[in-house]
């Protein structure tokens, strides 16, 4: 609970998309497409308010998302 609101965290320590990009020698990380798309889709479908806190593609040890219940603004 943060600021009186239930908050959930998703931690990902293995990303097959990032692994494949590295294996294929692609310099562009897939995070901008994959993670951003997940967040936008969740918001559009009102499944929650997602926020990317860290990405392995940026050098973090894991990808971390903060997920809060959907609330009309």
Coordinates of N, CA and C in Angstrom, one line a residue:
X1 N 0.9 -1.2 0.0 CA 0.0 0.0 0.0 C 0.9 1.2 0.0
X2 N 0.7 2.1 -0.9 CA 1.4 3.4 -1.0 C 0.4 4.5 -1.2
X3 N 0.5 5.5 -0.4 CA -0.5 6.6 -0.4 C -1.9 6.1 -0.3
X4 N -2.2 5.1 0.5 CA -3.5 4.6 0.7 C -4.1 3.8 -0.5
X5 N -3.2 3.4 -1.4 CA -3.6 2.7 -2.6 C -2.8 1.4 -2.8
X6 N -3.5 0.3 -3.1 CA -2.8 -1.0 -3.4 C -1.9 -0.8 -4.6
X7 N -0.7 -1.3 -4.4 CA 0.3 -1.2 -5.5 C 1.0 -2.6 -5.6
X8 N 1.2 -3.0 -6.8 CA 1.8 -4.3 -7.1 C 3.0 -4.0 -7.9
X9 N 4.0 -4.9 -7.8 CA 5.2 -4.8 -8.6 C 5.4 -6.1 -9.3
X10 N 5.8 -5.9 -10.6 CA 6.2 -7.1 -11.4 C 7.7 -7.0 -11.7
X11 N 8.4 -8.0 -11.4 CA 9.9 -8.1 -11.7 C 10.2 -9.1 -12.7
X12 N 10.9 -8.8 -13.7 CA 11.3 -9.8 -14.7 C 12.8 -9.8 -14.8
X13 N 13.3 -11.0 -14.6 CA 14.8 -11.2 -14.6 C 15.3 -11.8 -15.9
X14 N 14.4 -12.3 -16.8 CA 14.8 -12.9 -18.1 C 13.8 -12.4 -19.1
X15 N 14.3 -11.7 -20.2 CA 13.5 -11.2 -21.2 C 13.9 -11.9 -22.5
X16 N 13.1 -12.8 -23.1 CA 13.4 -13.5 -24.3 C 13.6 -12.5 -25.5
X17 N 12.9 -11.4 -25.5 CA 13.0 -10.4 -26.6 C 14.4 -9.7 -26.6
X18 N 14.8 -9.4 -25.4 CA 16.1 -8.7 -25.3 C 17.2 -9.8 -25.6
X19 N 17.1 -11.0 -25.1 CA 18.1 -12.0 -25.4 C 18.2 -12.3 -26.9
X20 N 17.1 -12.3 -27.6 CA 17.1 -12.6 -29.0 C 17.7 -11.4 -29.8
X21 N 17.4 -10.2 -29.3 CA 18.0 -9.0 -30.0 C 19.5 -9.0 -29.9
X22 N 20.0 -9.4 -28.7 CA 21.5 -9.5 -28.5 C 22.1 -10.6 -29.3
X23 N 21.4 -11.7 -29.3 CA 21.9 -12.9 -30.1 C 22.0 -12.6 -31.6
X24 N 21.0 -11.8 -32.1 CA 21.0 -11.5 -33.5 C 21.9 -10.2 -33.8
X25 N 22.5 -9.6 -32.8 CA 23.4 -8.5 -33.0 C 22.6 -7.2 -33.3
X26 N 21.4 -7.1 -32.9 CA 20.6 -5.9 -33.1 C 20.9 -4.9 -32.0
X27 N 21.4 -3.7 -32.3 CA 21.8 -2.8 -31.3 C 20.6 -2.1 -30.7
X28 N 19.5 -2.0 -31.4 CA 18.3 -1.3 -30.8 C 17.6 -2.3 -29.8
X29 N 17.3 -1.8 -28.6 CA 16.7 -2.7 -27.6 C 15.2 -2.7 -27.9
X30 N 14.6 -3.9 -27.6 CA 13.2 -4.1 -27.9 C 12.3 -3.4 -26.8
X31 N 12.9 -2.9 -25.7 CA 12.1 -2.4 -24.6 C 11.2 -1.2 -25.0
X32 N 11.7 -0.4 -25.9 CA 10.9 0.8 -26.3 C 9.6 0.3 -27.0
X33 N 9.6 -0.8 -27.6 CA 8.4 -1.3 -28.3 C 7.6 -2.2 -27.3
X34 N 8.2 -3.3 -26.8 CA 7.5 -4.3 -26.0 C 7.0 -3.7 -24.7
X35 N 7.8 -3.1 -23.9 CA 7.4 -2.6 -22.6 C 6.5 -1.4 -22.7
X36 N 6.8 -0.5 -23.6 CA 5.9 0.6 -23.8 C 4.5 0.2 -24.3
X37 N 4.5 -0.8 -25.2 CA 3.2 -1.3 -25.7 C 2.4 -1.9 -24.6
X38 N 3.1 -2.7 -23.7 CA 2.4 -3.3 -22.6 C 1.7 -2.3 -21.7
X39 N 2.5 -1.2 -21.4 CA 2.0 -0.2 -20.5 C 0.8 0.6 -21.2
X40 N 1.0 0.9 -22.4 CA -0.1 1.6 -23.2 C -1.4 0.8 -23.3
X41 N -1.2 -0.5 -23.6 CA -2.3 -1.4 -23.7 C -3.1 -1.6 -22.4
X42 N -2.4 -1.7 -21.3 CA -3.0 -1.8 -20.0 C -3.8 -0.5 -19.6
X43 N -3.3 0.6 -20.0 CA -4.0 1.9 -19.7 C -5.2 2.0 -20.6
X44 N -5.0 1.6 -21.9 CA -6.1 1.8 -22.8 C -7.3 0.8 -22.4
X45 N -6.9 -0.4 -22.0 CA -8.0 -1.4 -21.6 C -8.4 -1.2 -20.2
X46 N -7.9 -0.2 -19.5 CA -8.2 0.1 -18.1 C -8.0 -1.1 -17.2
X47 N -6.9 -1.9 -17.4 CA -6.5 -3.0 -16.6 C -5.6 -2.6 -15.4
X48 N -5.3 -1.3 -15.4 CA -4.4 -0.8 -14.3 C -3.6 0.3 -14.8
X49 N -2.9 1.0 -13.9 CA -2.0 2.1 -14.2 C -0.6 1.6 -14.1
X50 N 0.0 1.3 -15.2 CA 1.3 0.7 -15.2 C 2.4 1.7 -15.4
X51 N 3.5 1.5 -14.8 CA 4.7 2.4 -14.9 C 6.0 1.6 -14.9
X52 N 6.8 1.8 -15.9 CA 8.1 1.1 -16.0 C 9.1 1.8 -15.1
X53 N 9.6 1.1 -14.1 CA 10.6 1.6 -13.2 C 12.0 1.3 -13.6
X54 N 12.3 0.2 -14.2 CA 13.6 -0.2 -14.7 C 13.5 -1.2 -15.8
X55 N 14.6 -1.1 -16.7 CA 14.6 -2.0 -17.8 C 16.0 -2.6 -18.0
X56 N 16.0 -3.9 -18.2 CA 17.3 -4.6 -18.4 C 18.0 -4.0 -19.7
X57 N 17.3 -3.6 -20.6 CA 17.8 -3.1 -21.8 C 18.6 -1.8 -21.6
X58 N 18.3 -1.1 -20.5 CA 19.0 0.1 -20.1 C 20.2 -0.2 -19.1
X59 N 20.4 -1.5 -18.8 CA 21.5 -1.9 -18.0 C 21.1 -2.3 -16.6
X60 N 19.8 -2.2 -16.3 CA 19.3 -2.7 -14.9 C 19.4 -4.2 -14.8
X61 N 19.5 -4.7 -13.6 CA 19.5 -6.1 -13.4 C 18.2 -6.8 -13.7
X62 N 17.1 -6.1 -13.6 CA 15.8 -6.6 -13.9 C 14.9 -5.5 -14.4
X63 N 13.8 -6.0 -15.1 CA 12.8 -5.0 -15.5 C 11.8 -5.0 -14.3
X64 N 11.4 -3.8 -14.0 CA 10.4 -3.7 -12.9 C 9.3 -2.7 -13.3
X65 N 8.1 -3.2 -13.0 CA 6.9 -2.4 -13.3 C 6.1 -2.1 -12.0
X66 N 5.6 -0.9 -11.8 CA 4.7 -0.6 -10.7 C 3.3 -0.6 -11.3
X67 N 2.4 -1.4 -10.7 CA 1.0 -1.5 -11.2 C 0.0 -1.1 -10.1
X68 N -0.8 -0.1 -10.4 CA -1.8 0.3 -9.5 C -3.2 0.1 -10.1
X69 N -4.2 -0.1 -9.3 CA -5.6 -0.3 -9.7 C -6.0 0.8 -10.7
X70 N -6.8 0.5 -11.6 CA -7.4 1.5 -12.6 C -8.2 2.5 -11.8
X71 N -8.1 3.7 -12.1 CA -8.9 4.8 -11.5 C -9.1 5.9 -12.5
X72 N -10.3 6.2 -12.7 CA -10.6 7.3 -13.7 C -10.0 8.6 -13.1
X73 N -9.3 9.3 -14.0 CA -8.7 10.6 -13.5 C -9.6 11.7 -13.7

